[in-house]
Short mmCIF file of C-alpha atoms and ligand atoms in Angstrom, two decimals:
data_model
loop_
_atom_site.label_atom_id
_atom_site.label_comp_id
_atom_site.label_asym_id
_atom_site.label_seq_id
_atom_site.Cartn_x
_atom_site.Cartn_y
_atom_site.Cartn_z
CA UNK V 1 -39.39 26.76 5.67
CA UNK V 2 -36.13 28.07 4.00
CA UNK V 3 -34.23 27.83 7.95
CA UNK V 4 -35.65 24.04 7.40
CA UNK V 5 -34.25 23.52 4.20
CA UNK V 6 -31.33 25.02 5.21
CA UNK V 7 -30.53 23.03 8.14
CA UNK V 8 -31.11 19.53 5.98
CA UNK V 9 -28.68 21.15 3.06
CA UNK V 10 -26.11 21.67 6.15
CA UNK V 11 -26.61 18.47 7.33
CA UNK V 12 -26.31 16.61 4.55
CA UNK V 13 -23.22 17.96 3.58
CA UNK V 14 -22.32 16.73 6.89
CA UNK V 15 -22.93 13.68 6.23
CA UNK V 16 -20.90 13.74 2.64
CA UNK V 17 -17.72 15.13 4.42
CA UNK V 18 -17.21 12.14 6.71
CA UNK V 19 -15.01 10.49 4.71
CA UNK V 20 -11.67 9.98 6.18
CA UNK V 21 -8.53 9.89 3.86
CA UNK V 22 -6.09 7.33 5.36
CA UNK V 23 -2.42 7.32 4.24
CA UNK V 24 -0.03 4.23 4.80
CA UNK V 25 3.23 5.49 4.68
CA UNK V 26 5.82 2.39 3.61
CA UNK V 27 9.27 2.09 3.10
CA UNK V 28 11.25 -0.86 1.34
CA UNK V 29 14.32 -1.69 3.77
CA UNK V 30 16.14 -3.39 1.19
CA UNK V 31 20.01 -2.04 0.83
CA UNK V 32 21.78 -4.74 2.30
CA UNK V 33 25.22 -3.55 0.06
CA UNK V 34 25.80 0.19 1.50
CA UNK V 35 25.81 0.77 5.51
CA UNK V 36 24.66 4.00 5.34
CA UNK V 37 21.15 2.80 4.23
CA UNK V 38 21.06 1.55 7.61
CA UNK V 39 21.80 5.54 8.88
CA UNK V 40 19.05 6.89 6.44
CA UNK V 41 16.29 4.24 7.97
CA UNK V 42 17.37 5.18 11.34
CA UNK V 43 16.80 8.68 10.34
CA UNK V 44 13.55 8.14 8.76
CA UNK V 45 12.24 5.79 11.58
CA UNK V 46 13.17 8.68 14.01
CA UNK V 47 11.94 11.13 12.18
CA UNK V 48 8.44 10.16 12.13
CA UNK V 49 8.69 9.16 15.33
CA UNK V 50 9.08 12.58 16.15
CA UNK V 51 6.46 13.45 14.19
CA UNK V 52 3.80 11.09 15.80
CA UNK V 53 3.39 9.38 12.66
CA UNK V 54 3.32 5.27 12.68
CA UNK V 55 4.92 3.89 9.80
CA UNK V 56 5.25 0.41 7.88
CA UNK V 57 8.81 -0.56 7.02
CA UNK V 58 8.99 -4.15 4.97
CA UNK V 59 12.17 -5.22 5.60
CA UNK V 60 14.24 -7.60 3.04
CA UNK V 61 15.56 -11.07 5.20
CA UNK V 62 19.38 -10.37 4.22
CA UNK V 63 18.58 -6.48 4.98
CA UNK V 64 17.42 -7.52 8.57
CA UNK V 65 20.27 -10.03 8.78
CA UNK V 66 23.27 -7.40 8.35
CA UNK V 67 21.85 -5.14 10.85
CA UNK V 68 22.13 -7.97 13.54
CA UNK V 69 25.86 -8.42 12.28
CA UNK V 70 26.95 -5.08 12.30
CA UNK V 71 25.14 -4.21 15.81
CA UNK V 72 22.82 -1.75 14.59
CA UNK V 73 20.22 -2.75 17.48
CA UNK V 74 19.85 1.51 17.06
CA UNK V 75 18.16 0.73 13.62
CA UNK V 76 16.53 -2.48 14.70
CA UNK V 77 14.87 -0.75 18.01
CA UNK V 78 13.76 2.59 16.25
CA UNK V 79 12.21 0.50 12.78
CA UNK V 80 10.19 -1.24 15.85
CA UNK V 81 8.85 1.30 16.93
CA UNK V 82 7.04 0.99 13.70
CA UNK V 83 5.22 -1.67 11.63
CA UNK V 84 7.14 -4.36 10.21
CA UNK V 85 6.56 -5.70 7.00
CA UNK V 86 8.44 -8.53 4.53
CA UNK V 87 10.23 -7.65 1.03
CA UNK V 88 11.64 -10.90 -0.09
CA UNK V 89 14.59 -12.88 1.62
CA UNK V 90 16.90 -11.79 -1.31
CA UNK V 91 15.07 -9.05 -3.36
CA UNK V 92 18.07 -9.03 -6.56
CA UNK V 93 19.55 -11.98 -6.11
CA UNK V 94 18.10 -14.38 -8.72
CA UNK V 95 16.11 -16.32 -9.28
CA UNK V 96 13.48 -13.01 -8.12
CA UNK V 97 10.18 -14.80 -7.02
CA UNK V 98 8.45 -14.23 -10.66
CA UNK V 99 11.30 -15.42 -12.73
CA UNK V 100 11.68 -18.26 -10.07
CA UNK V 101 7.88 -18.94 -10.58
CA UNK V 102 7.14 -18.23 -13.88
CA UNK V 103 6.83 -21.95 -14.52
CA UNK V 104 5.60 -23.39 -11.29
CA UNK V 105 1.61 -24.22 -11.55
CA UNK V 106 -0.26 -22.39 -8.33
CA UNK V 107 -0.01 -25.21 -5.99
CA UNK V 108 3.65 -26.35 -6.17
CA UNK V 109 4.53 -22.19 -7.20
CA UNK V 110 2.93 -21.64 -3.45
CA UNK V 111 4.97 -24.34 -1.74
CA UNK V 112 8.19 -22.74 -3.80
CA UNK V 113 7.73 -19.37 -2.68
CA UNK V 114 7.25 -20.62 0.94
CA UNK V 115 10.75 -22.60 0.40
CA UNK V 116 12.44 -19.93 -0.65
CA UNK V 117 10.70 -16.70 1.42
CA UNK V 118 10.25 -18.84 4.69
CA UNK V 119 13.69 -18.26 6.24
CA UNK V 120 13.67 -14.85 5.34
CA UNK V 121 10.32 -14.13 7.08
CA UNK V 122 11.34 -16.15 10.21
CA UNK V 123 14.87 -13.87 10.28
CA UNK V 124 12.85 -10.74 10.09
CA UNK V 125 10.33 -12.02 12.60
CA UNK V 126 13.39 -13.16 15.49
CA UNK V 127 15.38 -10.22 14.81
CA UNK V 128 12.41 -7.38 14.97
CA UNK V 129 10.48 -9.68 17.51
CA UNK V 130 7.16 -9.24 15.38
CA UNK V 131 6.05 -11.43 12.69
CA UNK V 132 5.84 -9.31 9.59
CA UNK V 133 2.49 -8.08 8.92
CA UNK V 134 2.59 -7.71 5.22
CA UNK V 135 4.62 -8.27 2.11
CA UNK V 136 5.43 -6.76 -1.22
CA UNK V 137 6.96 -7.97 -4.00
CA UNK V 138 10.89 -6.95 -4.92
CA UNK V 139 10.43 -4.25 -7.67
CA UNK V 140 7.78 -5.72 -10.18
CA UNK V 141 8.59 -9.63 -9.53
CA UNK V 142 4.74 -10.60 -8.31
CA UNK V 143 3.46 -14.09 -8.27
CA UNK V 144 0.04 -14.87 -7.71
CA UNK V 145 1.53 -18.38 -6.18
CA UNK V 146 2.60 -15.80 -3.01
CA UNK V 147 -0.97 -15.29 -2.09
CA UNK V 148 -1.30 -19.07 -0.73
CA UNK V 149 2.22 -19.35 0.53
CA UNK V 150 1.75 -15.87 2.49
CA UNK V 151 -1.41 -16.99 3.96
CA UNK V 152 0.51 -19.89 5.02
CA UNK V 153 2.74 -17.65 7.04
CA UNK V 154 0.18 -15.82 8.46
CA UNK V 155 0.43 -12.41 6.41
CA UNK V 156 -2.87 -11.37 5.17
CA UNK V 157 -1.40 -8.13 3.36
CA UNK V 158 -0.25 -7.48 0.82
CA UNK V 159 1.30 -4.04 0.50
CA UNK V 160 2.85 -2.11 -2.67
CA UNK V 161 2.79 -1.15 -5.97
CA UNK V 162 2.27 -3.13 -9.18
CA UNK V 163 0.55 -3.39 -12.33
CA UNK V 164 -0.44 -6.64 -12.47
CA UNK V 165 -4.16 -6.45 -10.80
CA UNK V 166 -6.20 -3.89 -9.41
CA UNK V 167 -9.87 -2.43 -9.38
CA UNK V 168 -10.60 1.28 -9.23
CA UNK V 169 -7.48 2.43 -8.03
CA UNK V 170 -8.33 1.42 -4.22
CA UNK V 171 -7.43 -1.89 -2.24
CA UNK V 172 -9.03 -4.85 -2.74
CA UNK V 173 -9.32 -8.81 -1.47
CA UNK V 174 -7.53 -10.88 -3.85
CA UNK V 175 -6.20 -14.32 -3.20
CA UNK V 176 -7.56 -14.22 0.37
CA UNK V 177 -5.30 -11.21 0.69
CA UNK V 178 -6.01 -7.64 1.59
CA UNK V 179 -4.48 -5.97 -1.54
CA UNK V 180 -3.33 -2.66 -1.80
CA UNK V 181 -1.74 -2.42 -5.10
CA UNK V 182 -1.96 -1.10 -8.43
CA UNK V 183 -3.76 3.10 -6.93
CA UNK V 184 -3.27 4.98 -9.83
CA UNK V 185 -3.39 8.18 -8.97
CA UNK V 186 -3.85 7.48 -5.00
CA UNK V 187 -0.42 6.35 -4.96
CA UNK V 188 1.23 9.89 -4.26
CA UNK V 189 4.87 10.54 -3.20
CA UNK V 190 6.93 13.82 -2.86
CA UNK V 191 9.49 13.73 -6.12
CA UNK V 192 12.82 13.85 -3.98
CA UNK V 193 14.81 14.98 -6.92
CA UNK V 194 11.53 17.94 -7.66
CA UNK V 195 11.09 16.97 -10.85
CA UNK V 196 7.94 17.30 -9.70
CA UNK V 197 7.43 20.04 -8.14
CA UNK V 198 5.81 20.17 -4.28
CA UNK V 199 3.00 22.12 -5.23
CA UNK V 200 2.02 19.92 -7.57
CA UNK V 201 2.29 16.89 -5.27
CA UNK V 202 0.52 18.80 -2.61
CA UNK V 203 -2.35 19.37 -5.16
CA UNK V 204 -2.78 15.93 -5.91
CA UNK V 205 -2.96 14.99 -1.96
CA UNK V 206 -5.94 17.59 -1.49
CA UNK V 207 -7.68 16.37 -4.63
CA UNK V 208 -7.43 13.09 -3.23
CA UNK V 209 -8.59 13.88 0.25
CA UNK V 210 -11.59 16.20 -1.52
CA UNK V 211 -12.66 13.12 -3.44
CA UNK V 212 -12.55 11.19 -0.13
CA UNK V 213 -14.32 13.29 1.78
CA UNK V 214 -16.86 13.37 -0.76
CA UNK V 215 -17.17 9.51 -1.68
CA UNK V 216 -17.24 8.20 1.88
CA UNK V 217 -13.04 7.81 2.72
CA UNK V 218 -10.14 5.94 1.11
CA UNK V 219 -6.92 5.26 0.98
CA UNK V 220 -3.45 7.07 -0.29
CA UNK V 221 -0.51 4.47 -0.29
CA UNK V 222 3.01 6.51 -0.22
CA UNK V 223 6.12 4.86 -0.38
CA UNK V 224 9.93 5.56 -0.34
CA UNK V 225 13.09 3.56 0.26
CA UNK V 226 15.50 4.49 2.53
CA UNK V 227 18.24 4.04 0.11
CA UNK V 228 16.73 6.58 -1.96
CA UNK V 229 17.46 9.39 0.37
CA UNK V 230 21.21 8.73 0.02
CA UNK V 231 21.85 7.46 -3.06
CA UNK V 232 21.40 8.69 -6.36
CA UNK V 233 21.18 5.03 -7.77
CA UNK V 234 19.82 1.88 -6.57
CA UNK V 235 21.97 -0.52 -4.55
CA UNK V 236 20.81 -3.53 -6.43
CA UNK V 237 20.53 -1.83 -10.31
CA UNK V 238 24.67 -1.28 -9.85
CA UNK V 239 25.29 -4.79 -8.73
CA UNK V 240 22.17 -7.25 -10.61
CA UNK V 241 21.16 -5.59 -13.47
CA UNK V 242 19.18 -7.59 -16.05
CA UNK V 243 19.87 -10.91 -14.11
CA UNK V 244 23.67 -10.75 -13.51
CA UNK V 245 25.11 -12.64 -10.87
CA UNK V 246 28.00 -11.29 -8.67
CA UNK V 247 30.22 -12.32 -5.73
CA UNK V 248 29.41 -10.39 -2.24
CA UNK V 249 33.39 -9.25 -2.49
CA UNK V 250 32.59 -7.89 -5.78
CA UNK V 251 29.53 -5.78 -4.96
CA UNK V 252 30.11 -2.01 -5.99
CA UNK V 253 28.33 0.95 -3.76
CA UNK V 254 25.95 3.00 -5.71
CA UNK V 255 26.85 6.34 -5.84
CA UNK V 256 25.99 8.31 -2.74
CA UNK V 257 24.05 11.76 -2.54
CA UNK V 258 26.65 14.66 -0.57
CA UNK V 259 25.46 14.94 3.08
CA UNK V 260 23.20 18.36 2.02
CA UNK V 261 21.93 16.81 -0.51
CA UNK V 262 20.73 13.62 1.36
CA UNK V 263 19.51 16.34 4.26
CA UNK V 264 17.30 17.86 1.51
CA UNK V 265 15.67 14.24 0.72
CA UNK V 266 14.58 13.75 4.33
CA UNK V 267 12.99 17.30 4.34
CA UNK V 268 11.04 16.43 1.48
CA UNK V 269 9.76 13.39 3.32
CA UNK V 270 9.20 15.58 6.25
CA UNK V 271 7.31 18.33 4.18
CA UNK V 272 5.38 15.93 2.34
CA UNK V 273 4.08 13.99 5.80
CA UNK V 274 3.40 17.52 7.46
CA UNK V 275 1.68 18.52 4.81
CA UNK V 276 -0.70 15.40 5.38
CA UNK V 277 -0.87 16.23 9.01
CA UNK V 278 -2.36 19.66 8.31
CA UNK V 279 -5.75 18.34 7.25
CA UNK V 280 -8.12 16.92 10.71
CA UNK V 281 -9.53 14.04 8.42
CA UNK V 282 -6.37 12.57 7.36
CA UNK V 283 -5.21 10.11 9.75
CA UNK V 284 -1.82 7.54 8.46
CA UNK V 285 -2.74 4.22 8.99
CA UNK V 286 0.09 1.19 8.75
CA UNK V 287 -0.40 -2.14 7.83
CA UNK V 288 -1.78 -3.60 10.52
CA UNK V 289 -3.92 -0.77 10.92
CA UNK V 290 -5.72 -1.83 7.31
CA UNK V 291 -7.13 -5.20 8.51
CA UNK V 292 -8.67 -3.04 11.52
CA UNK V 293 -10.11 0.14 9.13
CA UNK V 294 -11.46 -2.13 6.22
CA UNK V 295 -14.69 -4.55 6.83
CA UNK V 296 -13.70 -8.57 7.23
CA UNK V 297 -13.98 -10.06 4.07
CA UNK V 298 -16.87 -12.55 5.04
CA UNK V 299 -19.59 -11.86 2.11
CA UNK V 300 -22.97 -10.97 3.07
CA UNK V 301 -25.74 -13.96 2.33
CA UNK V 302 -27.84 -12.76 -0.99
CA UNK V 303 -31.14 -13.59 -2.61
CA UNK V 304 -29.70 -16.62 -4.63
CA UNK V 305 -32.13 -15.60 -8.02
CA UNK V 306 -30.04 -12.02 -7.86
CA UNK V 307 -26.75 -13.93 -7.45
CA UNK V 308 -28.07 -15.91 -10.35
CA UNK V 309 -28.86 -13.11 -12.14
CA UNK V 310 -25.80 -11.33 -12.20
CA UNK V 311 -23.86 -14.14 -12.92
CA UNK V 312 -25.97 -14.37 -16.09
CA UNK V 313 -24.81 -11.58 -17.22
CA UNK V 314 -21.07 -11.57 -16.11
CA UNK V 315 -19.58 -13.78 -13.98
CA UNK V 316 -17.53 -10.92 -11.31
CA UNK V 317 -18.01 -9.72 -8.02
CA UNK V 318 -20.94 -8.44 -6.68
CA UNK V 319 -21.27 -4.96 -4.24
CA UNK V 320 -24.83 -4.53 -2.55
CA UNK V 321 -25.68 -2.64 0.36
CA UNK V 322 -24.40 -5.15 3.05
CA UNK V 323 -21.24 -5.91 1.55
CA UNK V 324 -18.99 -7.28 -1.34
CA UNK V 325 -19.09 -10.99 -2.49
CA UNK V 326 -16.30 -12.24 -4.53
CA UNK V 327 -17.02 -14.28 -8.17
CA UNK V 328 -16.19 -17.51 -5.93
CA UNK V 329 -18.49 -15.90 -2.89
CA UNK V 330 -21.58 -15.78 -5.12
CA UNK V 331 -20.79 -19.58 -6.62
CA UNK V 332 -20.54 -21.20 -2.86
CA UNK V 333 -23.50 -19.39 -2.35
CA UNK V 334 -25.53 -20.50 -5.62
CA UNK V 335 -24.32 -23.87 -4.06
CA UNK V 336 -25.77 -23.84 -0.85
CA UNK V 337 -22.40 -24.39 1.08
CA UNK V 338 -21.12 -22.09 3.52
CA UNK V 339 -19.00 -19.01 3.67
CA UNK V 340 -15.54 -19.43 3.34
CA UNK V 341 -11.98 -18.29 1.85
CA UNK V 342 -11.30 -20.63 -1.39
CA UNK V 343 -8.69 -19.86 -3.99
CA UNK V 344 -9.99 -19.75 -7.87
CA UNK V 345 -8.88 -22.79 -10.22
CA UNK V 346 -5.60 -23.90 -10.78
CA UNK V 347 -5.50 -24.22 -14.54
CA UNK V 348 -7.87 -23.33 -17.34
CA UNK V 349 -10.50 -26.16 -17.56
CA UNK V 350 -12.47 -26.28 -21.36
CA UNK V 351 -16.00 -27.44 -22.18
CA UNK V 352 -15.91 -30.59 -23.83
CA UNK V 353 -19.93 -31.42 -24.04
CA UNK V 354 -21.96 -30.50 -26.95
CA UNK V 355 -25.23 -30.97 -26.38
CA UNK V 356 -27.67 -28.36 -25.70
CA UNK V 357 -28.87 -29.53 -22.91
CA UNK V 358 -27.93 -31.80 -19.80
CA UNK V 359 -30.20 -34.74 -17.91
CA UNK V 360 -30.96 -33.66 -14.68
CA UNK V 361 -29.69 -36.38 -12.90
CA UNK V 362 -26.21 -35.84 -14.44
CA UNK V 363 -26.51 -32.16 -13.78
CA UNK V 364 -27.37 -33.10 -10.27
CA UNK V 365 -24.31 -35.09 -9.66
CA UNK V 366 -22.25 -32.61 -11.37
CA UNK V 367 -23.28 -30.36 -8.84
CA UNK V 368 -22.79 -32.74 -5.70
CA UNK V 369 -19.08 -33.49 -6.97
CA UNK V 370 -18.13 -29.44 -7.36
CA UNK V 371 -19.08 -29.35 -3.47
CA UNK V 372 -17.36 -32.02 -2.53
CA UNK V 373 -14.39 -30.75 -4.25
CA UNK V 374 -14.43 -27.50 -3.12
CA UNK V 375 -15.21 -28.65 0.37
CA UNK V 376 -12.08 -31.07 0.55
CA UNK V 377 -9.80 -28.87 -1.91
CA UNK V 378 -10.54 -25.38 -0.22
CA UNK V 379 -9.56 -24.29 -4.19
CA UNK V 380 -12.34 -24.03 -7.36
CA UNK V 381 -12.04 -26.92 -9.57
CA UNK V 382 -11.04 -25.78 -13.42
CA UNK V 383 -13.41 -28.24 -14.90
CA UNK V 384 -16.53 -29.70 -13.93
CA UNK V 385 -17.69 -33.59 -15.33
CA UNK V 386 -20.78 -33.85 -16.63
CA UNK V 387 -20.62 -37.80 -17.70
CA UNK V 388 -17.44 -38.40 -19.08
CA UNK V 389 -17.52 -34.69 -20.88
CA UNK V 390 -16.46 -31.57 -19.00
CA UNK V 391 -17.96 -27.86 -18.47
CA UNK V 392 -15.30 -24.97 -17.86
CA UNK V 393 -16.18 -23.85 -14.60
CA UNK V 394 -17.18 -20.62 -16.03
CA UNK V 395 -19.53 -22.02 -18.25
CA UNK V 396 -20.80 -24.34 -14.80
CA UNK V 397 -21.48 -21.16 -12.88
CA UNK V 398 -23.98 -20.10 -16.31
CA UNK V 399 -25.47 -23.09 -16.23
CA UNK V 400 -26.28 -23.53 -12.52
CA UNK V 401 -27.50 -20.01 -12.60
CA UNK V 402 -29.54 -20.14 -15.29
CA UNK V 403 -31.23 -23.04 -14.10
CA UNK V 404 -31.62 -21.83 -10.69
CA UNK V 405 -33.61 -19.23 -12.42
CA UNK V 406 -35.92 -21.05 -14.80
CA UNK V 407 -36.04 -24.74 -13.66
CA UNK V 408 -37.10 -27.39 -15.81
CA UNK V 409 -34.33 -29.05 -18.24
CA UNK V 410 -31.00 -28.36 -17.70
CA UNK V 411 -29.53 -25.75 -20.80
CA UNK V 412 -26.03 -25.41 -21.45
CA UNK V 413 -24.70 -21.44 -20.65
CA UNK V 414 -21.40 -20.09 -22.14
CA UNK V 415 -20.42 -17.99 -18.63
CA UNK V 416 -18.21 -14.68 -19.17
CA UNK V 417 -15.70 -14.24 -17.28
CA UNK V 418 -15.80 -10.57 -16.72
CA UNK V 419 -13.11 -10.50 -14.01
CA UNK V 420 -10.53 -11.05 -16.45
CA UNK V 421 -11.02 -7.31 -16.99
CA UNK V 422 -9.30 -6.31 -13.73
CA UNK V 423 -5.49 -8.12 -14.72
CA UNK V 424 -3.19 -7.04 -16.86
CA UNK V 425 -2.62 -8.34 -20.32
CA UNK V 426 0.50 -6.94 -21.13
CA UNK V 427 3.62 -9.05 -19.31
CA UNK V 428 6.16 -6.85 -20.67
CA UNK V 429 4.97 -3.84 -18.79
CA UNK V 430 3.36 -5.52 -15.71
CA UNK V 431 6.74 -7.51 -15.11
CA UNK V 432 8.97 -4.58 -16.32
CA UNK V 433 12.05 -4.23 -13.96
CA UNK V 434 15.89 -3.57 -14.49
CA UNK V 435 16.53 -6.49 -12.34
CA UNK V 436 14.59 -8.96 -14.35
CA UNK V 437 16.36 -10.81 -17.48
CA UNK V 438 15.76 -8.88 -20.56
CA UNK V 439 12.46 -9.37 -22.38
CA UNK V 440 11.02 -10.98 -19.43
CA UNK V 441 7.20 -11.47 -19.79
CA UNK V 442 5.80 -14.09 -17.98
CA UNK V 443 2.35 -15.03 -19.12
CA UNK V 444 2.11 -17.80 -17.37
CA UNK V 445 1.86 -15.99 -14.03
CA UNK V 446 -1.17 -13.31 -15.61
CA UNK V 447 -3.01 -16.53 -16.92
CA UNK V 448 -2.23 -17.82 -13.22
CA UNK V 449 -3.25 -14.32 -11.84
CA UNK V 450 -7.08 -14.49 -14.08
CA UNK V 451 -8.07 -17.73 -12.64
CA UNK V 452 -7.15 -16.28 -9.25
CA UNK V 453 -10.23 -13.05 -10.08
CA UNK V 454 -12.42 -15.46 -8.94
CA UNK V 455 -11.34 -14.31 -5.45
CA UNK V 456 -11.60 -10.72 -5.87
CA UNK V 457 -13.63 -7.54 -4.68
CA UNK V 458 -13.52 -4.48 -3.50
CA UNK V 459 -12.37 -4.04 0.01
CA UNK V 460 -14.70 -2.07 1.75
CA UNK V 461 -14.06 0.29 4.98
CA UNK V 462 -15.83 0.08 8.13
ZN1 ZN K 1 12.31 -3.25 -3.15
#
């Protein structure tokens, strides 16, 4: 009997330390003003290379662009070997894509960013001969309006670091994106100067990969820039700090790190990624590897009076056994119509009827209309008509539920938007960036970003 117990203690434990810890390794190719940026990605690309490790290098348009003019097809050929990713066409140059889209609504902010990142994506994509698999943000300047305009351009990642959004410090699906973003303490890098020290760093991996192992796998998203290992200052905070605008033959060099010094840098990087590669269930995963390791987004189908339910109660995603369903999942599904990607709302719609309750027949048509505009639009509408008065789409999704779940006449629900939760409310920090224009804090785009939490959930691996 003990031998029995035992053998089921073993093998459950087993089973608990199955979980993988994947690592995707990134580097922002950005320094378009110092050539020997271009030596240190070389290096880097090489390096790991050497190492057997696969990479993910988002590359900035102008970046790519003065590699092709100064015949660094070394640099170009030995990024390839790894994944190629998209930083911006510009990165400092203003207007950066949050201060350019600050003001734009989600719609016409989409169709900007795609005017102004398009050429840049096509210039990475002719001279690395891949279409760029993800895209991140230069320094904190996110959009939500880059969700539908990357989509549009066939990236379905977006990989980097922000404040802006996140859920439990793991990637999510947000705008029809794979997210990984905002991974608290998940997002773990070797200090290159040691302020940090090592040891510390490495203790931080192995809790990591501990808790993995333990909770089923996950993700730790690393990142450097190339720059960085040569420099002791950023390329762009010498030349566009706070906004300003220079000519080319006026850009200064930041100030470069001796030759030992920059030697010590790529040993850290080295260190850190052996390190990783001592442990059998860590495996480094790049970009394109993510849409391959995490489940496809398509929500499972639910009981509708559970969807109902929850929705009650707080209108978020749901996570049952089969899968994840997104806020706007759960409301196509409460509506009978089928799966499918839709963005949320593009502006805050407000409840303008008073009564307690609504005639069915009204209700009824209300209900026909949302499909039909959700079935042209592809988006959520912001308000909903009942008559000539409106309901907030939140306060729609109540309503529908809780008359899906005690039929009769139709009673008028205020919905909670408990999504809300997962974006930040503080633009000054979220947007934060020595690039930006002093005091920047665009609201608009975290107002934009809430309606968009009707699109996300966890993201779930395989
Ligand atoms: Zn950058």
């Amino acid at each position: 009997m003990m031998k029995l117990i035992l053998c089921l203690f073993l093998l459950v434990n087993l089973a608990a330390a199955q979980g993988v810890t994947y690592v995707v390794l990134w580097f922002d190719t950005e320094d378009y003003v110092d050539p020997i940026a271009d030596d240190a990605a070389l290096r880097i690309a090489t390096d790991l290379t050497n190492l057997g490790v696969q990479a993910t290098f988002k590359v900035v348009g102008e970046k790519a662009r003065v590699l092709e003019r100064r015949g660094r097809q070394d640099v170009i050929q030995a990024l390839g070997k790894h994944c190629i990713g998209y930083h911006s066409d510009w990165h400092s140059i203003q207007p950066a894509p949050a201060v350019n889209l600050q003001h734009f609504g989600f719609l016409e902010g989409a169709a900007e960013f795609e005017r102004k990142q398009r050429r840049g994506f096509e210039d990475v994509a002719r001279i690395f001969g891949v279409p760029p698999v993800c895209y991140g943000q230069p320094g904190s300047s996110w959009a939500p309006q880059s969700n539908l305009a990357l989509r549009r351009m066939g990236i379905h990642v977006y990989l980097d670091e922000g404040k802006q959004v996140g859920y439990n410090d793991q990637p999510i699906w947000f705008g029809g994106l794979l997210y990984v973003f905002s991974m608290g303490p998940y997002q773990i890098r070797a200090d290159l100067d040691k302020q940090v020290p090592e040891s510390e760093t490495f203790r931080q991996f192995d809790t990591a990969v501990k808790h993995f192992r333990e909770s089923g796998g996950g993700l730790i998203s690393t990142y450097y820039h190339p720059t960085e290992m040569v420099h002791t200052e950023f390329w762009d905070a010498v030349n566009f700090a706070h906004g300003a605008m220079r000519k080319r033959e006026e850009w200064s060099l930041p100030n470069r790190r001796s030759p030992e010094e920059a030697e010590r840098c790529f040993n850290v990087l080295k260190g850190y990624v052996a390190h990783a590669k001592t442990m059998p269930d860590v495996k480094f995963v790049t970009a394109n590897d993510l849409l391959r390791i995490y489940a496809n987004p398509m929500p499972p189908a639910v009981d509708k009076l559970q969807l109902a339910r929850h929705f009650k109660q707080s209108i978020t995603f749901l996570s049952v056994a089969a899968g994840d369903l997104s806020a706007a999942d759960i409301l196509l599904q409460l509506l009978n119509l089928p799966a499918e990607y839709v963005d949320g709302p593009t502006s805050r719609g407000v409840t303008t009827y008073t009564d307690k309750t609504i005639s069915d027949f009204v209700f009824d048509a209300a209900v026909e209309d949302v499909k039909s505009f959700i079935e042209t639009n592809h988006y959520l509408p912001s308000e909903v008509f009942v008559g000539s008065k409106t309901l907030s789409l939140a306060d729609f999704a109540a309503t529908l539920s809780e008359h899906l779940l005690s039929p009769g006449p139709v009673r008028l629900q205020q919905g909670n938007l408990a999504f809300e939760q997962y974006v930040s409310n503080d633009a000054r920090a979220s947007f934060n960036w020595l690039i930006h224009p002093e005091g920047f804090a665009p609201n608009e785009l975290l107002a934009l970003a809430r309606l968009q939490g009707w699109t996300l959930k966890p993201a779930r691996l395989r």
